[in-house]
Amino acid sequence: MRNLALSKTTHTSFPISENSSSAEPSSITAIALDLDQNAFYVTTERKGDTDDIYATINIWKICDAAETSEEGTPSLVTSFQTPAPPIANPLSEGIKKRLTKSKDAEILSLHVLPDSRSLIAITRAGEVHAISLDEDTPSGDVVAYMETGFLAAAWGPDDTLLAIATEDKLFLLTSLFTDHSEGPLYPQEFGEDAPINVGWGAKHTQFHGSLGKAAASASIPPTAVGASPDDDGHVRISWRGDGAYFTLSILEGATEARPHRTVRVYSRDGALQSTAEPVPGLEHTLSWRPSGNLIVATQRFGNIPGEQTLSSGTGLGQGRDDRHDIVFFERNGLRHGEFTLRECVPRDREIIANERRRWGYRVRELGWSSDSNVLAVWLEREDGDIVQLWTSGNYHWYLKHEIVAPEGIDNAPGRFTSVKWHPEDSLRLILTTSSSMIQRTYSWETFGSPSTPPVDSGSVAVIDGANILLTPFRSQNVPPPMASYILAVQVPVELQPVQPGCTPIHAAFASTGDLLAVLWESGLLQIFNLKTRLEPGRGKVMDPVLLWTGSLEPKGYRQVTFARHAAKEGMRLAILGSNPGGDARDIVTILDVAHEEMEKIDVAFVSHNGRLIPSQGIVWEAPDGRIFQADTITKHPSEVAKFPESCFWTAHVHTEDNDDLTPLYIGLSHANKLYIASSNFARTLATNATSFTVTPSFLVFTTTAHMAQFAPWKALLEFLTSPERAPPEFETRRVERGSRIVTAVPSSMSLVLQMPRGNLETINPRPLVMEIVRQDISSGSYLKAFTACRKHRIDLNVFVETNKEAFINGIPSFIDQVSDVDYINLFLTSLGQGPLPSEDVSHICDQVRVELEQKDLKAYVNSILTAHVVKRPPDYEAGLALLLRLKESEPSIVEDAVKYIIFLVDADKLFDTALGMYDFSLVLMVAQHAQKDPREYLPFLRELRALDQHYQRFRIDDHLRLYEKALTHLSEAGPERFDEAIAYVEKHQLCDHALLIWRETDQYKAVLNIYGDWLFERRDFREAAFVFRQANRPEKALIAHEKALDWRELFELALQKDFSAEELKDIAYRVSDDLLSKKRTSEAALVLLDYAKDVRAAVIALVEGSHFSEARRILVLHRHPELIEEIVYPGALECRARISEDMSEMREQLRKQANRLRELRVRKVEEPDAFYGVEDTDLHNVDVMTDISMAPTMFTRYTVAPSAMSKTSSKRSSRSKRKLERKVGSGRKGTVDEEEYLLKSVSKLVTRFNVTQTDGASLLPHLLQFTDEHRVEAASLQQELSGLAEELSEAVEEIWKKAPESEEPSEALRPMDSWAARMEAHEKQKHISPVDKVVKPELARPEWKLQLPDARA
């Protein structure tokens, strides 16, 4: 669906008459490219009069004008003379020998050798001239010579081999012109690839179609194979793209009555590989496709004009007289298809024939583009030369373009002297005339309709010669090479002398109407009204009508676009052209056409080789990316935006920004960069884009990653105006490899893609579909939106998500449009299964249900049931109640309704719901339609019918596991059922509900007792005690208080119940023992003192808890001083010994851990690789490991100790994983987290010492007041505390002292949105110093210090 559009053209003129004394002027004959220097070398030849046997060759150099968009100036490099004998080839000029001076060029080959930096010119006279390009004044040297002359010469693609044909020999020379191989020019054998007959696959066994079996024995007699009269008799050589083979075409049988063409294939060693099968009418042209699959030549058919047909035939192919084919051969010499040339001679024009061009024209040469996509056919006609460009797609050959040679001097027919494709720029064609060089660069362009909804037709035009293939993709998707309509454009008879070519150069659609403009390069313009049928139906999909035909003044035109016209009934077009020999500026002709009137305005721009941007105005892009808009009044262009580079594929749109229209320009360069620009900004949107199109809501583009991306205009505008923002993430869809966009049709929500092989694929991308669906919902076109959602599998929740309030208000309209019951059921089901909140689903279902009940209850009963069922939570009972109501009034529809609701809901669940409604008729109806086995439910129903109402409902609720509801019905069954109810409460733990039921009743305390027992079993002793007290069960309350250690409430209740002193004493001893086990020593002492009256036991408990002050107070209060020496003194010494033991343990731990930390930090400085675990890369190439162990790496230190090897094991269980995680963080010696573990341990040690200081502070005053032994211990304890405090403080300062580090700039926080980012953060975390992770502990102030006289030094 793509066309060849002319993007650049340059003309370079040569001084052909300079220093010429001959009557015959110089003429350009050959061209060579220097890719390293980006320059051209051109030869001009000048032959003398008849007596002069020498030709003068001038070699010119010109810089590549196509790169600079400026015409280069030729400079003479050197010149030399070469012999020009009258007869250079005995087979030249067709069958007859040349008897006069040859008009063929004497230069057979002109080529630049980049390695030696030399220019090689090979002449027909047998001379090989080498010109050094590095010299200041180059001169030609003859490096090789052959007296017999050369018939053909061609260099291999790799510049290492040169194939030369002489009169009877074929030579292969190296780049140093030494012999590589030599062989005969007319070999008799077939070649190395001769076919072998293995006895099967004979010709008579094959299928021959309509020709029948007679074709099996038919053969082409040798006398029937002849050459075309248009054959020039020259030898042709063509290399394959990889340089492995070359092919040679030669005219054989010069002495015979009927010479014929033969094509042979040779290897790069000069060995003959194959000989092509005989082809009647085969001509001299020859070209091997660079990709290597086809060898191309031409073939003539029919009779020869002006000659009488002999009995042996004409020697041409059998077919109509004017048939002329491009034929293809394989490397093995077999034919491989063909196509027929068209538009060789314009229609309705008289054929002028002569001796050289019997049919009025002949094919001069063929040539492939470097990418093998375009075939150039050089036609030599009587009225001037023309070059046709052919492309292939889906096994069809399209005539895409025709290049007409410019007229010669005195209006002589234009002639080309050479046609050559650029070897690197695949779509640049270089043509030469006798006095100028023309470069034409093409690009692929899709001619698509820019019309917008609701009249967007999605039409695409494909140029194929004089036919325009039209397909409106909104109505049809016709695969190429077919089309919905073939528009045959004809040049009017009065304009044919002005328009020698039949193929248009450009076509464009109008954005506001169904119009098509077709432009020819000469200035002919035709406008058609296509009358496209947008909706499906019968009849023609198109019925084009020619609206206007006109011709502009002669100029090189290359592009046409439609623009907005001020008059509604008129049309405005912009036609881009330039004068090849003028001031090298593009001129845009603005053409206003209204009825039969026409107005024309010319606007000149700043340079040439620009492009028109399809727009409502006149917008032009310069080759450097600048964008200009022309003012039709002042005829002055002004710059409005700029792309970073030239973009061939462009678009212009207007987007809304705060109720203002902002113009945006979209451009795609040949480097696959997609740009978006405005008046102030230009940003790169993608660097791998391959094609794009615009819709009212999206910019759609494909990428080399085989993705189609959909960029909303609002997001693009925000991205464009925020230079610091990265390109946003757009919605994407995967496409087939190599897919390119043809067009987008928003109204049909479709995107048309073309695959590399040529076939089309129409997809409905989700963004385009959702955009149209939301528009339809917002406009109230619910049926259209619903149909689109069903077709494209869109979640129907979009109706609510688009605008919930508007949709709820429009539910009556929705029901009217989407009136089908199945559609409404589908909508409600999707609503219930969607992500909407439960309250929204229930509200919408209720609204729909109410509307349906008002409209027609009978017709929409299934939808009403669906509305009940899909609610959250489902209202099954309401649905079944509806069935009961209908069973009485409309029994005819109940059966189907019951089947439907059983289809929606699980039958067992529906049966249980009906049973829970206590209606046995409804239960039986559901069970029967659900096809349940009567043996399963009838006995149970009979049993229930025999019970009274309340107990019956209790049994039903218990069966349905509705235990609270069942308990309620059981409580209503009478007091005789109370014991059963209590057992039911205990069984199902329904105490809370039971308390609510029996509140304010006589049975309330019994329920409380059960509740208390349940709490007691759960070991909630405190709550159980309060419940027992409320239930008037004091004995159980006492036990619960004692278990809960609530001794105050326990003794309160015991005293209230008048317990004896002995009973109180026993309770006190039991409670005190439990309190002491819980380290609640002060409370145990209080219980013993108050209720057991045991002072000794109370003091022992206080001393055990180090409460010495309280113990001494109690002893004095109760007058037991003897117990001080018996209990308090020994207890104080035991407490002091315990504190000393703790400090010794802490001191030992501190010293070990401090020394280990010092060792680790020294190792960190001296051996950082070993500490952090950097792998030794020298071990990577050592292959001595077994399959049961592996060398420790940098990761080993994060898992196991360095002395242990990682062992292969099976998959770990979750328990072993947790165990391993605990082991990793346990701080084992040698692991990477050992230092952090040690720091945390020291921090805990400081906390422990702070507690020890508190104990020492409470003990020291008492030691000083006791005996001398105690005072000595007091002094010793204070020294130990002071020493350990000082040692611990110094250790903390040393350990938490940070090493000086160079400050690095902090990085901005960023979300870890990728695996790489998380791994990077993890690696940084590993190298953070543990000192920064563990908070420095604070040592408590030493408030325990006392002034001890005995302890002073």
Tab-separated table of C-alpha atoms in Angstrom, residues 1091-1238:
chain	number	residue	atom	x	y	z
A	1091	TYR	CA	-3.604	-12.389	105.475
A	1092	ALA	CA	-1.094	-15.025	106.685
A	1093	LYS	CA	0.325	-12.791	109.448
A	1094	ASP	CA	3.741	-14.300	108.703
A	1095	VAL	CA	6.345	-11.535	109.152
A	1096	ARG	CA	9.294	-13.842	108.566
A	1097	ALA	CA	7.984	-15.102	105.218
A	1098	ALA	CA	7.123	-11.541	104.190
A	1099	VAL	CA	10.652	-10.297	104.968
A	1100	ILE	CA	12.191	-13.225	103.080
A	1101	ALA	CA	10.093	-12.305	100.030
A	1102	LEU	CA	11.182	-8.651	100.253
A	1103	VAL	CA	14.863	-9.548	100.619
A	1104	GLU	CA	14.556	-11.896	97.665
A	1105	GLY	CA	13.318	-8.938	95.635
A	1106	SER	CA	16.092	-6.638	97.024
A	1107	HIS	CA	13.545	-4.457	98.810
A	1108	PHE	CA	15.790	-3.970	101.878
A	1109	SER	CA	14.279	-0.679	103.036
A	1110	GLU	CA	10.777	-2.169	103.137
A	1111	ALA	CA	12.042	-5.313	104.894
A	1112	ARG	CA	13.784	-3.265	107.607
A	1113	ARG	CA	10.675	-1.090	108.036
A	1114	ILE	CA	8.442	-4.118	108.545
A	1115	LEU	CA	10.846	-5.720	111.022
A	1116	VAL	CA	10.979	-2.572	113.093
A	1117	LEU	CA	7.217	-2.080	112.834
A	1118	HIS	CA	6.432	-5.591	114.019
A	1119	ARG	CA	9.301	-5.610	116.521
A	1120	HIS	CA	11.353	-8.479	115.160
A	1121	PRO	CA	14.924	-7.040	115.180
A	1122	GLU	CA	16.419	-10.514	115.497
A	1123	LEU	CA	15.418	-11.238	111.924
A	1124	ILE	CA	17.736	-8.511	110.611
A	1125	GLU	CA	20.858	-10.533	111.310
A	1126	GLU	CA	19.150	-13.779	110.375
A	1127	ILE	CA	17.628	-12.736	107.059
A	1128	VAL	CA	18.613	-9.222	105.955
A	1129	TYR	CA	22.376	-9.388	106.477
A	1130	PRO	CA	22.895	-12.636	104.537
A	1131	GLY	CA	20.421	-11.458	101.879
A	1132	ALA	CA	22.412	-8.252	101.324
A	1133	LEU	CA	25.643	-10.197	100.854
A	1134	GLU	CA	23.937	-12.578	98.431
A	1135	CYS	CA	22.615	-9.621	96.398
A	1136	ARG	CA	26.080	-8.049	96.337
A	1137	ALA	CA	27.611	-11.357	95.165
A	1138	ARG	CA	24.977	-11.667	92.448
A	1139	ILE	CA	25.734	-8.141	91.192
A	1140	SER	CA	29.467	-8.844	91.208
A	1141	GLU	CA	28.948	-12.042	89.252
A	1142	ASP	CA	26.878	-10.189	86.638
A	1143	MET	CA	29.530	-7.486	86.276
A	1144	SER	CA	32.297	-10.070	85.832
A	1145	GLU	CA	30.284	-11.699	83.068
A	1146	MET	CA	29.650	-8.326	81.416
A	1147	ARG	CA	33.343	-7.345	81.664
A	1148	GLU	CA	34.436	-10.592	80.021
A	1149	GLN	CA	31.898	-10.214	77.231
A	1150	LEU	CA	32.862	-6.590	76.621
A	1151	ARG	CA	36.559	-7.357	76.287
A	1152	LYS	CA	36.012	-10.275	73.902
A	1153	GLN	CA	33.675	-8.339	71.666
A	1154	ALA	CA	35.808	-5.181	71.654
A	1155	ASN	CA	38.897	-7.169	70.651
A	1156	ARG	CA	36.932	-8.918	67.867
A	1157	LEU	CA	35.705	-5.577	66.571
A	1158	ARG	CA	39.240	-4.211	66.465
A	1159	GLU	CA	40.350	-7.301	64.554
A	1160	LEU	CA	37.541	-6.965	62.021
A	1161	ARG	CA	38.229	-3.299	61.393
A	1162	VAL	CA	41.930	-3.910	60.839
A	1163	ARG	CA	41.019	-6.647	58.369
A	1164	LYS	CA	38.575	-4.354	56.625
A	1165	VAL	CA	41.380	-1.866	55.937
A	1166	GLU	CA	44.135	-4.318	55.122
A	1167	GLU	CA	42.106	-6.931	53.159
A	1168	PRO	CA	38.958	-5.225	51.824
A	1169	ASP	CA	38.438	-7.848	49.109
A	1170	ALA	CA	38.434	-10.675	51.604
A	1171	PHE	CA	36.230	-8.709	54.017
A	1172	TYR	CA	33.588	-7.640	51.480
A	1173	GLY	CA	33.809	-10.863	49.534
A	1174	VAL	CA	35.056	-9.746	46.080
A	1175	GLU	CA	35.472	-12.714	43.772
A	1176	ASP	CA	38.846	-13.715	42.430
A	1177	THR	CA	38.413	-13.557	38.664
A	1178	ASP	CA	41.502	-15.707	38.155
A	1179	LEU	CA	39.467	-18.683	39.340
A	1180	HIS	CA	36.863	-18.275	36.616
A	1181	ASN	CA	38.868	-20.248	34.051
A	1182	VAL	CA	39.821	-23.044	36.432
A	1183	ASP	CA	37.757	-26.125	35.731
A	1184	VAL	CA	38.703	-28.462	38.569
A	1185	MET	CA	35.536	-28.334	40.659
A	1186	THR	CA	33.515	-31.472	41.217
A	1187	ASP	CA	29.769	-31.652	40.914
A	1188	ILE	CA	29.285	-31.966	44.667
A	1189	SER	CA	31.055	-28.839	45.841
A	1190	MET	CA	31.889	-25.364	44.657
A	1191	ALA	CA	34.466	-22.749	45.476
A	1192	PRO	CA	33.451	-20.081	47.951
A	1193	THR	CA	32.508	-16.856	46.224
A	1194	MET	CA	31.512	-13.373	47.305
A	1195	PHE	CA	28.033	-14.674	48.072
A	1196	THR	CA	29.265	-17.402	50.433
A	1197	ARG	CA	29.939	-14.879	53.180
A	1198	TYR	CA	26.291	-13.894	53.145
A	1199	THR	CA	25.133	-17.455	53.728
A	1200	VAL	CA	27.641	-19.703	55.495
A	1201	ALA	CA	30.980	-19.504	57.227
A	1202	PRO	CA	34.008	-19.367	54.924
A	1203	SER	CA	35.239	-22.757	56.119
A	1204	ALA	CA	32.098	-24.490	54.930
A	1205	MET	CA	31.411	-25.362	51.335
A	1206	SER	CA	28.017	-24.934	49.760
A	1207	LYS	CA	26.384	-28.282	49.346
A	1208	THR	CA	23.958	-29.301	46.653
A	1209	SER	CA	20.645	-30.195	48.207
A	1210	SER	CA	17.053	-30.562	47.305
A	1211	LYS	CA	14.488	-27.810	47.536
A	1212	ARG	CA	14.328	-26.311	51.023
A	1213	SER	CA	11.165	-26.417	53.038
A	1214	SER	CA	9.687	-23.254	54.500
A	1215	ARG	CA	10.834	-24.310	57.981
A	1216	SER	CA	14.424	-24.822	56.847
A	1217	LYS	CA	14.311	-21.473	55.044
A	1218	ARG	CA	13.286	-19.698	58.231
A	1219	LYS	CA	15.987	-21.522	60.138
A	1220	LEU	CA	18.535	-20.463	57.534
A	1221	GLU	CA	17.390	-16.840	57.755
A	1222	ARG	CA	17.850	-16.881	61.522
A	1223	LYS	CA	21.277	-18.441	61.051
A	1224	VAL	CA	22.279	-15.742	58.545
A	1225	GLY	CA	21.398	-12.963	61.000
A	1226	SER	CA	22.833	-14.688	64.060
A	1227	GLY	CA	26.233	-13.034	63.757
A	1228	ARG	CA	28.239	-16.185	63.376
A	1229	LYS	CA	31.949	-15.690	63.166
A	1230	GLY	CA	33.125	-15.125	59.624
A	1231	THR	CA	29.820	-13.947	58.251
A	1232	VAL	CA	29.432	-10.514	56.758
A	1233	ASP	CA	27.001	-9.331	59.448
A	1234	GLU	CA	29.283	-10.244	62.356
A	1235	GLU	CA	30.339	-6.652	63.008
A	1236	GLU	CA	26.754	-5.426	63.113
A	1237	TYR	CA	25.855	-8.257	65.459
A	1238	LEU	CA	28.712	-7.345	67.797
